[in-house]
Coordinates of C-alpha atoms in Angstrom, one line a residue:
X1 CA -32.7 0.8 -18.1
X2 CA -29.3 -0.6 -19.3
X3 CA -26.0 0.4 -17.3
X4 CA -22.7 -0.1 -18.2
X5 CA -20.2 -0.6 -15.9
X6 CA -16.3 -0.3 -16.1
X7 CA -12.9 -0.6 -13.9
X8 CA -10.4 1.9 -14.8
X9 CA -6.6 2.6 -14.0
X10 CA -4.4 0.4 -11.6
X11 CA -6.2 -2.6 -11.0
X12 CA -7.2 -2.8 -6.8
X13 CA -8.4 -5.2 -4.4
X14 CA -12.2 -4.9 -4.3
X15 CA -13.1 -4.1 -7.5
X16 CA -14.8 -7.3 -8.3
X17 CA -17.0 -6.6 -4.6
X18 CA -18.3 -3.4 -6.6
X19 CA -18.8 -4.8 -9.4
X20 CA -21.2 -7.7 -7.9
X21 CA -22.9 -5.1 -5.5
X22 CA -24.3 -2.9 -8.6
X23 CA -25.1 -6.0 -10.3
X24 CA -27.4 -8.0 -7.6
X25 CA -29.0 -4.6 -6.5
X26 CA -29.2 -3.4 -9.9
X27 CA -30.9 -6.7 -11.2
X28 CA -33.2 -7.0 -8.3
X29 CA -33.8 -3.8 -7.1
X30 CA -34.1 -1.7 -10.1
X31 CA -34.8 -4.5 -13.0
X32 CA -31.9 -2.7 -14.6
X33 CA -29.8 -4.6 -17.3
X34 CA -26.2 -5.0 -17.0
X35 CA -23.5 -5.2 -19.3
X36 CA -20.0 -4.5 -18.6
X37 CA -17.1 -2.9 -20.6
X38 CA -14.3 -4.3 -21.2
X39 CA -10.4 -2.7 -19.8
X40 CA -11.4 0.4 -18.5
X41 CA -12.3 3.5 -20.9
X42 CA -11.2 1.2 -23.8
X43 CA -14.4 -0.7 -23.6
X44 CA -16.5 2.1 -24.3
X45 CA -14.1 3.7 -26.9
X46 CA -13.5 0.8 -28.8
X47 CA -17.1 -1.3 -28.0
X48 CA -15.7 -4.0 -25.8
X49 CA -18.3 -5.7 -24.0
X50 CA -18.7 -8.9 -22.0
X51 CA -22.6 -10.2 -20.5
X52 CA -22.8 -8.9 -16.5
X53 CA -25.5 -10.8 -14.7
X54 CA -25.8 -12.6 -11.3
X55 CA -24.2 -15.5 -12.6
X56 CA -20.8 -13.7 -13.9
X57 CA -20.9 -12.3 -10.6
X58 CA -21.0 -15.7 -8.0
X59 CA -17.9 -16.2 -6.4
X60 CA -16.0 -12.8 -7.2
X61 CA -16.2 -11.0 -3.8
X62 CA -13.3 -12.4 -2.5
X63 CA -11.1 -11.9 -5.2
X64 CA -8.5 -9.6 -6.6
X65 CA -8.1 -8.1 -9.4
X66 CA -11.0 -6.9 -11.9
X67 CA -13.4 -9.5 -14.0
X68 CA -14.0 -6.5 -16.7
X69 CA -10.0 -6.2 -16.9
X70 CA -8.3 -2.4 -16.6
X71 CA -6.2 -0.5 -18.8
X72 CA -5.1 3.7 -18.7
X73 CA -7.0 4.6 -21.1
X74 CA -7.1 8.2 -22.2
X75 CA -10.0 8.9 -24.1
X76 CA -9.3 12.7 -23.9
X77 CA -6.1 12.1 -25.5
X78 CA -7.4 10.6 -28.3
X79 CA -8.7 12.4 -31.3
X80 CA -12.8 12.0 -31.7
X81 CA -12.4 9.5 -28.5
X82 CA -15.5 11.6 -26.4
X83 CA -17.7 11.6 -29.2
X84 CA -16.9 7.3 -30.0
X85 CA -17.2 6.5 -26.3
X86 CA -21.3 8.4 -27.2
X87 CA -21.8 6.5 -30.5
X88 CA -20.7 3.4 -28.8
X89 CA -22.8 3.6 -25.7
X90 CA -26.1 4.5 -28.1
X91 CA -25.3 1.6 -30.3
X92 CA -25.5 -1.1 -27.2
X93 CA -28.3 0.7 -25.7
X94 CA -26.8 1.6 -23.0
X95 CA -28.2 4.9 -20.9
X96 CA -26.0 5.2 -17.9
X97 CA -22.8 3.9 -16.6
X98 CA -21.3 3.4 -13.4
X99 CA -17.2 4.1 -13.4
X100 CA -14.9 2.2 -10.7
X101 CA -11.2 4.2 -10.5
X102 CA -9.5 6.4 -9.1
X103 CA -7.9 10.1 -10.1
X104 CA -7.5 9.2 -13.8
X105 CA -10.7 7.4 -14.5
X106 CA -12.9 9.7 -12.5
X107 CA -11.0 12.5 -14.3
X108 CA -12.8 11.3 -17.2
X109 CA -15.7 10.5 -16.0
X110 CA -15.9 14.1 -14.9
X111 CA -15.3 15.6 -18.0
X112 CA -17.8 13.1 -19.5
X113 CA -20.7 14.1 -16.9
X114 CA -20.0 17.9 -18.3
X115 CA -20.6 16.9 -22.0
X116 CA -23.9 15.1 -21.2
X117 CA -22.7 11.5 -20.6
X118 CA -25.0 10.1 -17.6
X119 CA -22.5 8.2 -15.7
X120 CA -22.0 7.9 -11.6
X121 CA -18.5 7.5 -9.8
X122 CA -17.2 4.7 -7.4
X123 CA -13.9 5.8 -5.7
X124 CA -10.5 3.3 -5.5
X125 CA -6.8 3.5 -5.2
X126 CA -4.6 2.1 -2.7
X127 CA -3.2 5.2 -2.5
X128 CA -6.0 7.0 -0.4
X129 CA -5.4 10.1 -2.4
X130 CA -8.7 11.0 -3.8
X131 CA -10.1 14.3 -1.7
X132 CA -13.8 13.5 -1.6
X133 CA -13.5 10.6 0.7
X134 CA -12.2 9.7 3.6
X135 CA -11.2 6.3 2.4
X136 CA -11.2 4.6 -1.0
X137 CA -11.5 0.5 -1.0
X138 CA -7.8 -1.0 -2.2
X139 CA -6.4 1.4 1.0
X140 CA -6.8 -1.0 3.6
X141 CA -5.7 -4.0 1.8
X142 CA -2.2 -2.4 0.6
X143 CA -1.5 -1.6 3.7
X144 CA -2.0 -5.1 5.4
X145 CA 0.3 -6.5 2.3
X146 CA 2.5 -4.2 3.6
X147 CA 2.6 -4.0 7.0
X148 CA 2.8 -7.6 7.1
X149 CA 6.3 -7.8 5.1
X150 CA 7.3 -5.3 7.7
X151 CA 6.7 -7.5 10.4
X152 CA 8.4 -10.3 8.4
X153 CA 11.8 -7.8 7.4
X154 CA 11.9 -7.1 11.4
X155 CA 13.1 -10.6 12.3
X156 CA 15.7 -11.0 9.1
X157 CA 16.9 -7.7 9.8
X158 CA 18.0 -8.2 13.7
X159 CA 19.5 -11.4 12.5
X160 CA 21.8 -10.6 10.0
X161 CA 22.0 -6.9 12.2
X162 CA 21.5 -4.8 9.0
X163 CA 19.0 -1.8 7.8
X164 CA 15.9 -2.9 5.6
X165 CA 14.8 -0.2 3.5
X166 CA 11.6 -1.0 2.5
X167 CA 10.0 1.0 -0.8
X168 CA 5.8 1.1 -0.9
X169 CA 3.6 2.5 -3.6
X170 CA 2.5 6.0 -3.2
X171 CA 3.5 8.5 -6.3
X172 CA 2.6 11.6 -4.7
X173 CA 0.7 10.9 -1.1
X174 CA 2.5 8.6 1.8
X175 CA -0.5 7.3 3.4
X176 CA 0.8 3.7 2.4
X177 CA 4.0 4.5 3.8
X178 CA 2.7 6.2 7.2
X179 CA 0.2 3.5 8.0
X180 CA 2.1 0.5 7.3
X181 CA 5.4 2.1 8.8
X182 CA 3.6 2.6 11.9
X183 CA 1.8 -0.3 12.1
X184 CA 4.9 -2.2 11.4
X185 CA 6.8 -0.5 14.2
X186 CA 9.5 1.3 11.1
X187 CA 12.3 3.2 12.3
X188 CA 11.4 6.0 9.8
X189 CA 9.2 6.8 7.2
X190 CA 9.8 9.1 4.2
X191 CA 6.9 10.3 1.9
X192 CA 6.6 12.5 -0.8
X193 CA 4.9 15.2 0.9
X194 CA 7.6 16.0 3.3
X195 CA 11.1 15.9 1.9
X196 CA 13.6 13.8 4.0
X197 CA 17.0 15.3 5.2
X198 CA 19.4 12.0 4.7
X199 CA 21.5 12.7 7.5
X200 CA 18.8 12.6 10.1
X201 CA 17.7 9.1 8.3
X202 CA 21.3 8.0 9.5
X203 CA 20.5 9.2 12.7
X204 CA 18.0 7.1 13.3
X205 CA 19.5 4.6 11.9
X206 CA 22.1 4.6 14.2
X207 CA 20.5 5.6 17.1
X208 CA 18.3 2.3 16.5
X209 CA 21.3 0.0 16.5
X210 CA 22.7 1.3 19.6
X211 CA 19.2 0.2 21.5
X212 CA 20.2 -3.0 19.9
X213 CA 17.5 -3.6 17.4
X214 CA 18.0 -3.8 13.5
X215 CA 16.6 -0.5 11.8
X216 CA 13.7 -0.8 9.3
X217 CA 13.2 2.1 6.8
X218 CA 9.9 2.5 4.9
X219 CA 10.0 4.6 1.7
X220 CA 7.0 6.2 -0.1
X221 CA 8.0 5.5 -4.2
X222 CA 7.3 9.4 -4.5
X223 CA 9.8 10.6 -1.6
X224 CA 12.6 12.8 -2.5
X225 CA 15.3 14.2 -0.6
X226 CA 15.7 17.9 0.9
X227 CA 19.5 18.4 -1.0
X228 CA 17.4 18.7 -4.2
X229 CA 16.6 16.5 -6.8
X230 CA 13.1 14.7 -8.6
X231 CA 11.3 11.5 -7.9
X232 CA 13.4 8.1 -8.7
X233 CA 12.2 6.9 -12.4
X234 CA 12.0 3.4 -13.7
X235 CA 12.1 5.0 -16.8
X236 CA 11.0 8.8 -18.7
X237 CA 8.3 7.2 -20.5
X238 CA 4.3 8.5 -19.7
X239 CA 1.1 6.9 -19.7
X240 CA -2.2 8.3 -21.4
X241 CA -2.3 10.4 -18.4
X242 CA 1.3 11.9 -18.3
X243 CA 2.8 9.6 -15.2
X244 CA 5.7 8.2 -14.8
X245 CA 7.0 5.5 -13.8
X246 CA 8.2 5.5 -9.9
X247 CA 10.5 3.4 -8.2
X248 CA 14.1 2.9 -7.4
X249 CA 13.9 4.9 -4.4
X250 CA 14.3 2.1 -1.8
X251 CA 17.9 1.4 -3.4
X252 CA 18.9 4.7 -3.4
X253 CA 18.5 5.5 0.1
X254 CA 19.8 1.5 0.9
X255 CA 23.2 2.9 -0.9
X256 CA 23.6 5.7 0.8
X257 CA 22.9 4.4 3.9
X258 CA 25.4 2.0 3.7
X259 CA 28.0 4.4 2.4
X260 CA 27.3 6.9 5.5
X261 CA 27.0 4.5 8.4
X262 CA 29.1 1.7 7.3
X263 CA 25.9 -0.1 8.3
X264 CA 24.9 -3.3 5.3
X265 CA 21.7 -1.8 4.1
X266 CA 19.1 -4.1 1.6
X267 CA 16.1 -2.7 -0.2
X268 CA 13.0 -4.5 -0.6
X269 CA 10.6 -3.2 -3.3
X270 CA 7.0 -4.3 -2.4
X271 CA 5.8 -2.9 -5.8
X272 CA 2.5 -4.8 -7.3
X273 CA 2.3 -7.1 -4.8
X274 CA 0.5 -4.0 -2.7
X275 CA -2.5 -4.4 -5.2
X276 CA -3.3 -7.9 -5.6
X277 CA -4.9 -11.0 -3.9
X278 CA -7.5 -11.6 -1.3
X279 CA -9.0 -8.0 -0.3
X280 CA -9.9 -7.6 3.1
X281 CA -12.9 -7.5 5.4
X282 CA -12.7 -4.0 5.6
X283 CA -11.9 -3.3 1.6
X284 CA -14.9 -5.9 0.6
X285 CA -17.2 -4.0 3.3
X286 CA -16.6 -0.5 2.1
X287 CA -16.8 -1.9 -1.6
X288 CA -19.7 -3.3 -1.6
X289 CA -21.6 0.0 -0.1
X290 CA -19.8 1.7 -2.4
X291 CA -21.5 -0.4 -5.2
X292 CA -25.0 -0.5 -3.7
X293 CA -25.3 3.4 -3.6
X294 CA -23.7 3.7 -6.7
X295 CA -26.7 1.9 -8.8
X296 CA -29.2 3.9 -6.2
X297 CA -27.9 6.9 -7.5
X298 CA -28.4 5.6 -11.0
X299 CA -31.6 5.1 -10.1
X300 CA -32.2 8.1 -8.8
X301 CA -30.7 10.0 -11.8
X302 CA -28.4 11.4 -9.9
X303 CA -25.7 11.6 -12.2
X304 CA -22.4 13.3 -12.2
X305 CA -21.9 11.9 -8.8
X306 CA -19.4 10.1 -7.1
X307 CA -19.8 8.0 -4.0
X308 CA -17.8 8.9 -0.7
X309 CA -17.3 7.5 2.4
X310 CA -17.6 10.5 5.3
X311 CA -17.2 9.3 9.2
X312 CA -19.4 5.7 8.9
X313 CA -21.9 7.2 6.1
X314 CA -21.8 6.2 2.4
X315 CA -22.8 10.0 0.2
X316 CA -22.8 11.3 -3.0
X317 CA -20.3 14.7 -4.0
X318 CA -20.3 15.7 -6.9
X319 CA -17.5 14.3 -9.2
X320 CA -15.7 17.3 -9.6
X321 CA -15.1 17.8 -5.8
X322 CA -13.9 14.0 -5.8
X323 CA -11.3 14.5 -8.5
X324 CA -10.2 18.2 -7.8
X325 CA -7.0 17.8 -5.7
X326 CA -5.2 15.1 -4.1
X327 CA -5.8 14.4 -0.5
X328 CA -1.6 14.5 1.0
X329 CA -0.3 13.5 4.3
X330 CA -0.5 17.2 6.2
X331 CA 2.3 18.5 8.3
X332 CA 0.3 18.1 11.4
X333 CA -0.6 14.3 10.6
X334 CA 3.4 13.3 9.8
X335 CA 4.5 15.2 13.2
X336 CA 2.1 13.6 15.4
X337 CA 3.4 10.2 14.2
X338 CA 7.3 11.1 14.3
X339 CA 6.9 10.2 18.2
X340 CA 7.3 6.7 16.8
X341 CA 10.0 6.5 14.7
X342 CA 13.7 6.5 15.6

């Protein structure tokens, strides 16, 4: 058998451990033949291709990024894209594939496994938003990146006595933002799933300097305030899957801040760095099951499954229950932390 593999959407710390997993177990497990396509769904669609054997795999566990590249890549949106990405895959022989992303690229993969394409789903985003895990790989590594610059922002901010605001990835789920900002001892955190009143963010603001300790604020880029108005955009422009671009947040809130409690407020906007560099332990871990089961299911012919991470077990759900809905911070989960914060 020949699979084709591809990483999709933002690229994410672990990728590449997935990537070598299917290969080595797919190679000398199965005897299956590898070949990887190149920047996500574009590979397929356009017939990008690059040789994936043991050797393009040594060294790559412990690094960022993707080898195959990424891009977002709508094939949906593009007319006749379905039925290249099947002329493609029969013209380099290629009978399954196994799809590393997140909401977007398992969205097509999805609709793909409905029209006959036999392909298998590996879950990642650093956003931990994707409902048929409990954890995607990319989750635990953000939030390290992150929680570390929290710890770093603590001691600049009680020298210089001012608030940090600091702004984290998460478009529409704060489980960056909760994590890191209590793990990072934060004053507050804000996420999109629970709008934030501003004048109790001043209160804890100010209620943190009289205990004598400089206030740190961390900001989902997806939070919004309760007085009404939408997300913070870098721009209006949309990607092949309708999103925005986020962030500004951080210096909103820093201005207003300032402006209400007379208090010198600086934003700092972790952005990209939250995705790149050395993953860790836990990320190359969970990636790497991720990857073995992935080509077992291939195997198998168990197609039109994604792989999912429930308690310590590694199982297959089908793609659609992966991809349906966003997993969000509950109401429950935010008020247990808020013990924490002010």
């Amino acid at each position: 058998m020949r699979v084709g593999v591809l990483t999709g959407g933002g690229d994410c710390p672990g990728l590449n451990a997935v990537i070598r997993a299917v290969v080595r177990k797919g190679v000398r497990d199965h005897g299956f033949e590898l070949v990887g396509f190149r920047d996500g769904w574009k590979g397929p669609l356009e017939g990008l291709t690059m040789e994936l054997g043991i050797e393009q795999c040594r060294g790559i566990l412990p690094r960022g990024g993707t080898i195959l590249g990424s891009s977002r890549t709508n094939p949906f949106a593009i007319e006749g894209g379905v039925e290249r990405i099947k002329d493609n895959l029969a013209a380099h022989g290629v009978d399954a594939l196994v799809a590393i992303g997140g909401e977007d690229t398992l969205g097509v993969a999805t609709k793909l496994a409905e029209l006959d394409v036999q392909v298998v789903g590996v879950p990642k985003t650093i956003d931990n938003d994707l409902s048929g895990t409990d954890f995607t790989f990319g989750f635990d590594t953000a939030v390290n990146i992150a929680t570390e610059a929290i710890d770093r922002l603590h001691t600049t901010a009680e020298s210089h006595h001012r608030v940090l605001v600091v702004e984290v990835m998460g478009r529409h789920a704060g489980w960056i933002a909760l994590h890191a900002g209590i793990a990072g001892g934060a004053s507050a955190v804000l996420i999109p799933e629970q709008p934030f009143d501003i004048e109790k963010v001043c209160a804890h603001v100010e209620t943190r300097f009289q205990s004598e300790y400089a206030p740190i604020v961390v900001v989902s880029e997806g939070a919004v305030p309760v007085e009404g108005g939408d997300m913070t955009l870098v721009s209006g422009e949309k990607d092949a899957f309708g999103h925005v671009r986020l962030g500004g947040i951080g210096d909103r809130l820093a201005s207003e801040i300032e402006a209400r409690t007379g208090k010198e407020a600086r934003a700092v906007v972790l952005g990209h760095v939250q995705r790149g560099g050395t993953p860790t332990a836990f990320d190359r871990w969970l990636a790497t099951r991720f990857g073995l089961q992935a080509i077992d299911a291939v195997a198998d012919g168990d197609f039109g499954t994604m792989m999912a991470l429930r308690g310590t077990r590694i199982v297959r759900v089908p793609l659609a229950e992966g991809t349906g809905e966003l997993k969000v911070v509950s109401p429950e989960e935010y008020a247990e932390a808020q013990v924490f914060f002010g």
